Coordinates of C-alpha atoms and ligand atoms in Angstrom, one line a residue:
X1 CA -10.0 9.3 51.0
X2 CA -11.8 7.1 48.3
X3 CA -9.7 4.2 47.0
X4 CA -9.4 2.3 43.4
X5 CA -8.2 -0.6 42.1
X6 CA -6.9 -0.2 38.4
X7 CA -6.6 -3.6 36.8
X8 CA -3.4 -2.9 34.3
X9 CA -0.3 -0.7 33.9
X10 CA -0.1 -0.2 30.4
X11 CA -0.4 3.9 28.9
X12 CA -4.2 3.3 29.9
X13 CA -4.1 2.5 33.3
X14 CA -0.7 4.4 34.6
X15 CA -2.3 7.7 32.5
X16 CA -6.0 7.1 34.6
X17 CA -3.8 6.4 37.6
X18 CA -2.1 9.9 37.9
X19 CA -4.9 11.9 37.2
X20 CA -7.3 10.2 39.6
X21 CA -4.2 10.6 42.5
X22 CA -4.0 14.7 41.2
X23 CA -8.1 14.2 42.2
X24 CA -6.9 13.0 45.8
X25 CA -8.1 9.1 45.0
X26 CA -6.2 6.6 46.6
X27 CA -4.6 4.6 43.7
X28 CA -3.7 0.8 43.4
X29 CA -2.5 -0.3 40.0
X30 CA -2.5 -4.1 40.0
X31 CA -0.2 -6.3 36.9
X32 CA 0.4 -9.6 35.9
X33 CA 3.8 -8.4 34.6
X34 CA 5.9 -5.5 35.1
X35 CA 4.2 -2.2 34.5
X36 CA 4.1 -1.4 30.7
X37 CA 5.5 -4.4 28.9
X38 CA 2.5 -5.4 26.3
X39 CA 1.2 -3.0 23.8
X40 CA 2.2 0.5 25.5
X41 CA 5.8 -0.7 25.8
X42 CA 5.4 -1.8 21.8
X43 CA 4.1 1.0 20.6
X44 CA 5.4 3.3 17.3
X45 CA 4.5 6.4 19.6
X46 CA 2.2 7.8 16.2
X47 CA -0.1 10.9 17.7
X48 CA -2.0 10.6 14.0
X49 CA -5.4 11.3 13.5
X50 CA -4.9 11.8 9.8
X51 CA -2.7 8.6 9.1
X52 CA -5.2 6.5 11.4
X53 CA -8.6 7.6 11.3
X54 CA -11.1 7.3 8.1
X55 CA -13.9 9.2 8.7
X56 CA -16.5 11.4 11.1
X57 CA -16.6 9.2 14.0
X58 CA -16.9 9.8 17.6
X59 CA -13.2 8.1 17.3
X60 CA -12.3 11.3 15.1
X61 CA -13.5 13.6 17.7
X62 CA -11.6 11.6 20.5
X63 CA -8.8 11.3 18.6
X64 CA -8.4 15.2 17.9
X65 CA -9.6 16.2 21.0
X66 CA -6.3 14.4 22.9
X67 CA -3.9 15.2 20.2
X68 CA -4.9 18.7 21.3
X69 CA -4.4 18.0 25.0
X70 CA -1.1 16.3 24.0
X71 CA 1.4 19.7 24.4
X72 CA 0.0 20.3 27.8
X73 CA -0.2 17.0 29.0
X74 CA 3.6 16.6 28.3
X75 CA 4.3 19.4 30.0
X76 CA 2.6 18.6 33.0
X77 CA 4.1 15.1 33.0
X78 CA 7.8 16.4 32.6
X79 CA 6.9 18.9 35.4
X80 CA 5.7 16.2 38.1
X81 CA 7.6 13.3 37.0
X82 CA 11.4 15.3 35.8
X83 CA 11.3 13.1 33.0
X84 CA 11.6 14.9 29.2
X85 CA 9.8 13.1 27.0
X86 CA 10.5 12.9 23.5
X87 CA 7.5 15.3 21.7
X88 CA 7.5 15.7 18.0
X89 CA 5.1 17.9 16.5
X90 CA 6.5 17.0 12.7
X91 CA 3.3 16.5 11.2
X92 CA 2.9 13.3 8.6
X93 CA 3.1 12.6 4.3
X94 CA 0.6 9.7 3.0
X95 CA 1.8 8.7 -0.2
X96 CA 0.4 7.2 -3.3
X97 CA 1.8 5.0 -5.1
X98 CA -0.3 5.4 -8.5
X99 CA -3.5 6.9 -9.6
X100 CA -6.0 4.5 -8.1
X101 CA -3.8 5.5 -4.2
X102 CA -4.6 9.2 -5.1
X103 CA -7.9 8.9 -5.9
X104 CA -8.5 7.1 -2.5
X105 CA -6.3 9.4 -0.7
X106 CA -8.2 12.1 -1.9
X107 CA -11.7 11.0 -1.3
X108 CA -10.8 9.6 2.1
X109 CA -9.2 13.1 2.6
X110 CA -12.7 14.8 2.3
X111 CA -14.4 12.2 4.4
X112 CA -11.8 13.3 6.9
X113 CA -12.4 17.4 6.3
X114 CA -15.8 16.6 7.4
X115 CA -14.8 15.3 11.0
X116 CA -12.1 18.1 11.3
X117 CA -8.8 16.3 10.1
X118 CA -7.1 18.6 7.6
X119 CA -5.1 17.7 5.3
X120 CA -3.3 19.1 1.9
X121 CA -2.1 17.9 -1.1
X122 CA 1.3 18.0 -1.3
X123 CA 4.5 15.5 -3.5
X124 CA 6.8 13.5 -1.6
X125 CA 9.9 12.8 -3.7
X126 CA 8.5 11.3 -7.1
X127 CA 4.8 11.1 -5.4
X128 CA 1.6 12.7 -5.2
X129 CA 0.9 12.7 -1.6
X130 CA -1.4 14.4 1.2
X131 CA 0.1 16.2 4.2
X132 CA -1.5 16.3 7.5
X133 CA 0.4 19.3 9.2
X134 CA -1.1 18.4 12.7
X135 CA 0.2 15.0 13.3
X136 CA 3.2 14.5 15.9
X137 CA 5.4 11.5 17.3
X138 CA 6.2 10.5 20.8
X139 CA 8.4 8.2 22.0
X140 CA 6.4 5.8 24.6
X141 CA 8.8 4.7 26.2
X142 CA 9.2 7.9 28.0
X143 CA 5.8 8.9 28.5
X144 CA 5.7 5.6 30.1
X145 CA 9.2 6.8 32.6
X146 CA 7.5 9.6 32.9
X147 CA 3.6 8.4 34.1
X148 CA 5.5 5.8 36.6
X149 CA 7.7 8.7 38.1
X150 CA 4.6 10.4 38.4
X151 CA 2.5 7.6 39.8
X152 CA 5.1 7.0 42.3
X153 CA 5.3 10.9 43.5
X154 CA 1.2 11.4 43.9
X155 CA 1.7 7.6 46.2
X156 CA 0.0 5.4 43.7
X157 CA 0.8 1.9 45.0
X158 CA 1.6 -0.2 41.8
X159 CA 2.0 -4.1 42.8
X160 CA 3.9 -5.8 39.7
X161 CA 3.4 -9.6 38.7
X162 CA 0.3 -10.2 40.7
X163 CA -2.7 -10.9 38.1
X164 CA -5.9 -10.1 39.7
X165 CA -7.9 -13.4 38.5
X166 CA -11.9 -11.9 39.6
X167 CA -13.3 -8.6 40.2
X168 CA -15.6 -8.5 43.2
X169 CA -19.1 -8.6 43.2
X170 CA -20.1 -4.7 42.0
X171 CA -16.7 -3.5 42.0
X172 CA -15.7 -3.9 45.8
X173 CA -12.4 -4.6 45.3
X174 CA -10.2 -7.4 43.3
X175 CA -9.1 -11.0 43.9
X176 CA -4.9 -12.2 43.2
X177 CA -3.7 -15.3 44.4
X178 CA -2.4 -13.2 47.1
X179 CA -6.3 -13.1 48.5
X180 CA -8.6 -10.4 48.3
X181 CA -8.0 -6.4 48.1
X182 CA -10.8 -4.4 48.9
X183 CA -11.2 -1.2 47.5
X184 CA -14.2 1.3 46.5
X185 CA -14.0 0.6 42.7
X186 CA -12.7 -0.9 39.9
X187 CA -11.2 0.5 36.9
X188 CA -10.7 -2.2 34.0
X189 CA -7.9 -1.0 32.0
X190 CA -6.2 -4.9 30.9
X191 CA -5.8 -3.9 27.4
X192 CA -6.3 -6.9 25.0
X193 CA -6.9 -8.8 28.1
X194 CA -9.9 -6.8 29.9
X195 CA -12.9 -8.8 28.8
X196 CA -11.5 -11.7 30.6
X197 CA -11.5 -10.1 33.5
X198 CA -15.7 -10.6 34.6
X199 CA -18.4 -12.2 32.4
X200 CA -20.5 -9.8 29.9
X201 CA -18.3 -7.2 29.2
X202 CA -17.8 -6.4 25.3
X203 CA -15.2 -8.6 24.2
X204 CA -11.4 -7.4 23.0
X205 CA -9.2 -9.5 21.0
X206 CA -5.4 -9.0 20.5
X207 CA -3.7 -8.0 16.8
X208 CA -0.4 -8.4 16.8
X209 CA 1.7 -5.6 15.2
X210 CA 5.6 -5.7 14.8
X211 CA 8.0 -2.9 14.4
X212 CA 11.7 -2.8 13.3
X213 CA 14.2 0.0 14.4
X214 CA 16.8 1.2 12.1
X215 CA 19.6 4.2 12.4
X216 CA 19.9 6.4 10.2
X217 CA 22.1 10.1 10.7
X218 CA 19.5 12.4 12.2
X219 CA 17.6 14.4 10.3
X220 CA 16.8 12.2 7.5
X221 CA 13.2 12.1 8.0
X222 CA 11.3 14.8 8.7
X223 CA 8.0 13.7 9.2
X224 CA 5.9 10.4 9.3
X225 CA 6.0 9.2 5.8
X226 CA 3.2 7.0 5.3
X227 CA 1.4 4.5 2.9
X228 CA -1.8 2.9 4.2
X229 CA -0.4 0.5 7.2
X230 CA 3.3 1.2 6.2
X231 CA 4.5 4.1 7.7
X232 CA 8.0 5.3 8.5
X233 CA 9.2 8.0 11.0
X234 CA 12.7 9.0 12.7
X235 CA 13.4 10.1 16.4
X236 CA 15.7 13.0 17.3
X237 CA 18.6 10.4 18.1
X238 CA 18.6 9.0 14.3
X239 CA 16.6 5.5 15.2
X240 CA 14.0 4.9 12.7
X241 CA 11.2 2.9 13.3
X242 CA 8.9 1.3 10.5
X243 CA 6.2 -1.0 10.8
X244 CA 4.0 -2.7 10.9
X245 CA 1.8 -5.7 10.7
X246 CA -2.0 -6.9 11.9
X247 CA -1.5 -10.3 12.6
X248 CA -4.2 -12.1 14.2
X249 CA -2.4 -15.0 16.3
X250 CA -4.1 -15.0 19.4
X251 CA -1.5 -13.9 22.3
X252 CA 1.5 -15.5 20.6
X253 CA 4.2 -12.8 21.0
X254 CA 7.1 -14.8 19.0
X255 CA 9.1 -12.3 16.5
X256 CA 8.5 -13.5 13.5
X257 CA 11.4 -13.2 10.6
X258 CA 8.8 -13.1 7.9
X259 CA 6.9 -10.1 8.9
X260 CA 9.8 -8.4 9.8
X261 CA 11.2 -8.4 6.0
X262 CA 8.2 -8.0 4.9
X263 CA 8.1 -4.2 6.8
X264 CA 11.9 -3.9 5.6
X265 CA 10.6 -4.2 1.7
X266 CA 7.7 -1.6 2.4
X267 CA 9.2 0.8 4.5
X268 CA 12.3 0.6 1.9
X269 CA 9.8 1.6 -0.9
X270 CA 8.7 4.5 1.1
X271 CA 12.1 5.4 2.1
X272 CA 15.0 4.0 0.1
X273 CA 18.2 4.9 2.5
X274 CA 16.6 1.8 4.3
X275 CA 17.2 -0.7 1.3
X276 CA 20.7 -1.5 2.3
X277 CA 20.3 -1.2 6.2
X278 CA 19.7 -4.0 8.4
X279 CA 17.7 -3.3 11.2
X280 CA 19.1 -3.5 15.0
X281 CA 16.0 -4.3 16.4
X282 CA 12.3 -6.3 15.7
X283 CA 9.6 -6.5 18.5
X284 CA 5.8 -6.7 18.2
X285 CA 2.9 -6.2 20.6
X286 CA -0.8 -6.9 21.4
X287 CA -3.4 -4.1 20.4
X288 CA -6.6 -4.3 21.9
X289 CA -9.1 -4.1 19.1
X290 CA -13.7 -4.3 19.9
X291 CA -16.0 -4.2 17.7
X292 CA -17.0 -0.8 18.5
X293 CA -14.4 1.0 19.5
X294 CA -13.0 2.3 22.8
X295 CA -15.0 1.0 25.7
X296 CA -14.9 3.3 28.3
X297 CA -16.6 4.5 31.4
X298 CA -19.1 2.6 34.0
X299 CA -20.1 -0.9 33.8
X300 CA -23.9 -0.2 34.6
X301 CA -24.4 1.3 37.9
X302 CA -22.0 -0.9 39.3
X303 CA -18.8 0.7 41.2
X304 CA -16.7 -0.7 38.2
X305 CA -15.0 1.3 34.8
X306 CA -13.7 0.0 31.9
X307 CA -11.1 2.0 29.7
X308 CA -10.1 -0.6 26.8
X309 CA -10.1 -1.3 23.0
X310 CA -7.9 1.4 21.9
X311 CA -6.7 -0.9 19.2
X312 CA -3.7 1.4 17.3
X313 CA -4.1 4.3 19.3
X314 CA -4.1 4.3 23.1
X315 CA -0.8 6.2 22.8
X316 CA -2.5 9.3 21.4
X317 CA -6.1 8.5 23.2
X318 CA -4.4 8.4 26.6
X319 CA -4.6 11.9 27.9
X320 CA -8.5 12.2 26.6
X321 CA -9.3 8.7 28.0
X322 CA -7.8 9.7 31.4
X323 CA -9.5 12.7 31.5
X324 CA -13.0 11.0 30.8
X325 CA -12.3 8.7 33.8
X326 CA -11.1 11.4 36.0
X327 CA -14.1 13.6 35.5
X328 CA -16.9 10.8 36.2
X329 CA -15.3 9.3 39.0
X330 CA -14.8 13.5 40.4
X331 CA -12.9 14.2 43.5
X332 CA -11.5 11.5 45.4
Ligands
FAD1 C1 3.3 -2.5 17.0 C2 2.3 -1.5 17.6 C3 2.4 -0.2 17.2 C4 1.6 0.7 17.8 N1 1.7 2.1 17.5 C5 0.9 3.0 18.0 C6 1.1 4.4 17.7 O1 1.9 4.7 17.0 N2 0.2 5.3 18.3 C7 -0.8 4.9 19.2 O2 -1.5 5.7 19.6 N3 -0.9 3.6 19.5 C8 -0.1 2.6 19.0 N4 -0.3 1.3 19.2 C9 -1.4 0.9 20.1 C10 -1.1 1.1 21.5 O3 0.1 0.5 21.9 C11 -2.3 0.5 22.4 O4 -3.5 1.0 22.0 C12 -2.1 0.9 23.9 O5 -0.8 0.6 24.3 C13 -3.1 0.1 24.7 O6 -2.8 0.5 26.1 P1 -3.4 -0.3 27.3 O7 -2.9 0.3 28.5 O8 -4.9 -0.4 27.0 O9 -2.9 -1.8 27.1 P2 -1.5 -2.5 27.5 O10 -0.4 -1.6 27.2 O11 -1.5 -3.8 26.7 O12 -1.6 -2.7 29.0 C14 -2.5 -3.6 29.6 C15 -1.8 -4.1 30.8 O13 -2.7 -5.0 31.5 C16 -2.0 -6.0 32.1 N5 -2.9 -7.1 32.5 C17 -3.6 -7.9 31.6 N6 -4.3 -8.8 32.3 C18 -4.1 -8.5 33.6 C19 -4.6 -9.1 34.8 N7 -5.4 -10.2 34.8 N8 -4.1 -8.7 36.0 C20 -3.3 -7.6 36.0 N9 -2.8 -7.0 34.9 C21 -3.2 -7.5 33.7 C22 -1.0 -6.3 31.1 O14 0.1 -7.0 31.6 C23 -0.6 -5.0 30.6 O15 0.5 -4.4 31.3 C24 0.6 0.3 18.7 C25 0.5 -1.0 19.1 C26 1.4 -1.9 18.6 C27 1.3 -3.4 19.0

């Protein structure tokens, strides 16, 4: 049996994990911390292509191609793991707030069309808006129950709060203070972390985002209501979340009170029954954002992946990413 080390238990790493162990690899999933407590614990849990994506890009076709895989990946998930994971497919609203929005909206609407994101024009209380029927919510946290059940059923070893500090010379294996762990190769999958991990690889950076949580009686919302970076959304239960921010602090993770009321004001705008509720909770988290994008697959022809840089979207890229690792690295 073929072994690999995966540097990183966040949505990236845990989803890579379980399909490579379906493929008969032997899994090890190596983190500093516990398994999924930076930006995949953080997440909003947005599966939107039309509120996050401009234009034609290979991160369009990405994008569309794993919201597609999305239904069946859930299922599979729930199946192996016996977790149900919250799936939403409630599609989203982008408002505009005037006539300068709409002509925006509307322009970046066709750029969209063009890379296979549709979209219609629709009014959202006093609003012109657009509505993008195929975009759907799920709630990380658990997917992320769900991939660790998972994990643990196909044997993946994950060893928690043991940073690997070097990867071996052409992937043989990793290095922790614990001494050296030898394996066949190396998937890189450190989030806003990864480029630290060896000399040369395209750096990431980390944007901090922050998210507050609201309840509300269920049912209020029936869709991801929208407005640029502002967006709005309810789960089944009746918690609301609204965010967010891009803050670029380095790996700071403090709260801060400033950005949080500064989410309350917009997401109020957007949806006014949040005006006069305070909200129970604020957190934030680290997105992983390169300069060009995702950066997946093999470093060279070295025995060492990368899978990172999924900036605002490694929730809804995770199925699609996995699957590109699982098929280069083939049966285990
Ligand atoms: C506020 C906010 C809202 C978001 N909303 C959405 C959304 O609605 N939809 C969406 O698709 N995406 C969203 N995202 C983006 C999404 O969260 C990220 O793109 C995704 O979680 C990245 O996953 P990851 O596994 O690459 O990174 P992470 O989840 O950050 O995992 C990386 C892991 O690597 C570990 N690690 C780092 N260094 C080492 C080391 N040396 N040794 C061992 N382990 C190490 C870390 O501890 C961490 O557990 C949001 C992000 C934020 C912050």
């Amino acid at each position: 049996m073929k072994t690999v080390t995966i540097v990183g238990a966040g949505i990236v790493g845990l989803t890579s994990a379980w399909r490579l162990a379906q493929h008969g690899w032997q899994v090890t999933v190596f983190d500093k911390r516990e398994a999924v407590a930076e930006a995949s614990w953080a997440a909003a849990g947005m599966l939107a292509p039309g509120g996050e994506i401009d234009s034609n890009t290979a991160l369009a076709k990405m994008a569309l191609h794993s919201l597609s895989m999305y239904p069946v990946f859930v299922r599979t998930l729930e199946v192996e793991s016996g977790v149900t994971i919250e799936y939403r497919d409630c599609g989203a609203v982008e408002v505009a707030f005037d006539d300068k929005e709409l002509s925006e909206l509307t322009a970046k609407a066709a750029r969209q069309a063009v890379g296979g994101i549709q979209s219609e024009p629709c009014r959202y209380r006093d609003w012109a808006a657009r509505s993008y029927p195929s975009d759907a919510t799920v709630d990380p946290l658990s997917i992320n129950a769900a991939l660790l059940a998972a994990c643990r059923a196909r044997g993946v070893v994950l060893r928690e709060h043991e940073p690997v500090t070097e990867v071996l010379p052409n992937g043989s294996g990793v290095r922790t203070a614990e001494g050296d762990f030898p394996s066949d190769r190396v998937l890189i999958a450190a989030g806003a972390w990864s480029s630290t991990l060896m000399p040369g690889l395209p750096e990431v950076h980390p944007v901090r985002g922050h998210l507050l949580y609201f309840e509300l009686e269920p049912g209020v919302l029936k869709t991801i209501v929208r407005n640029g970076h502002t967006y709005v959304f309810q789960r089944e239960s009746g918690g609301v979340i609204a965010g967010s921010s891009m803050e670029h602090v380095g790996y700071d993770r403090t709260v801060d009170p400033a950005v949080a009321e500064d989410i309350h004001r917009r997401a109020a705008r957007l949806v006014p029954e949040l005006a006069g509720v305070k909200p129970l909770d604020c957190w934030n988290g680290l997105r992983p954002a390169t300069d060009a994008g995702p950066i997946i697959g093999r470093v060279g022809d070295t025995n060492i992946w990368t899978a990172y840089g999924h900036f605002r979207n490694g929730i809804l890229l995770g199925p699609e990413t996995a699957q590109t690792i699982s098929d280069q690295f083939g049966e285990g």
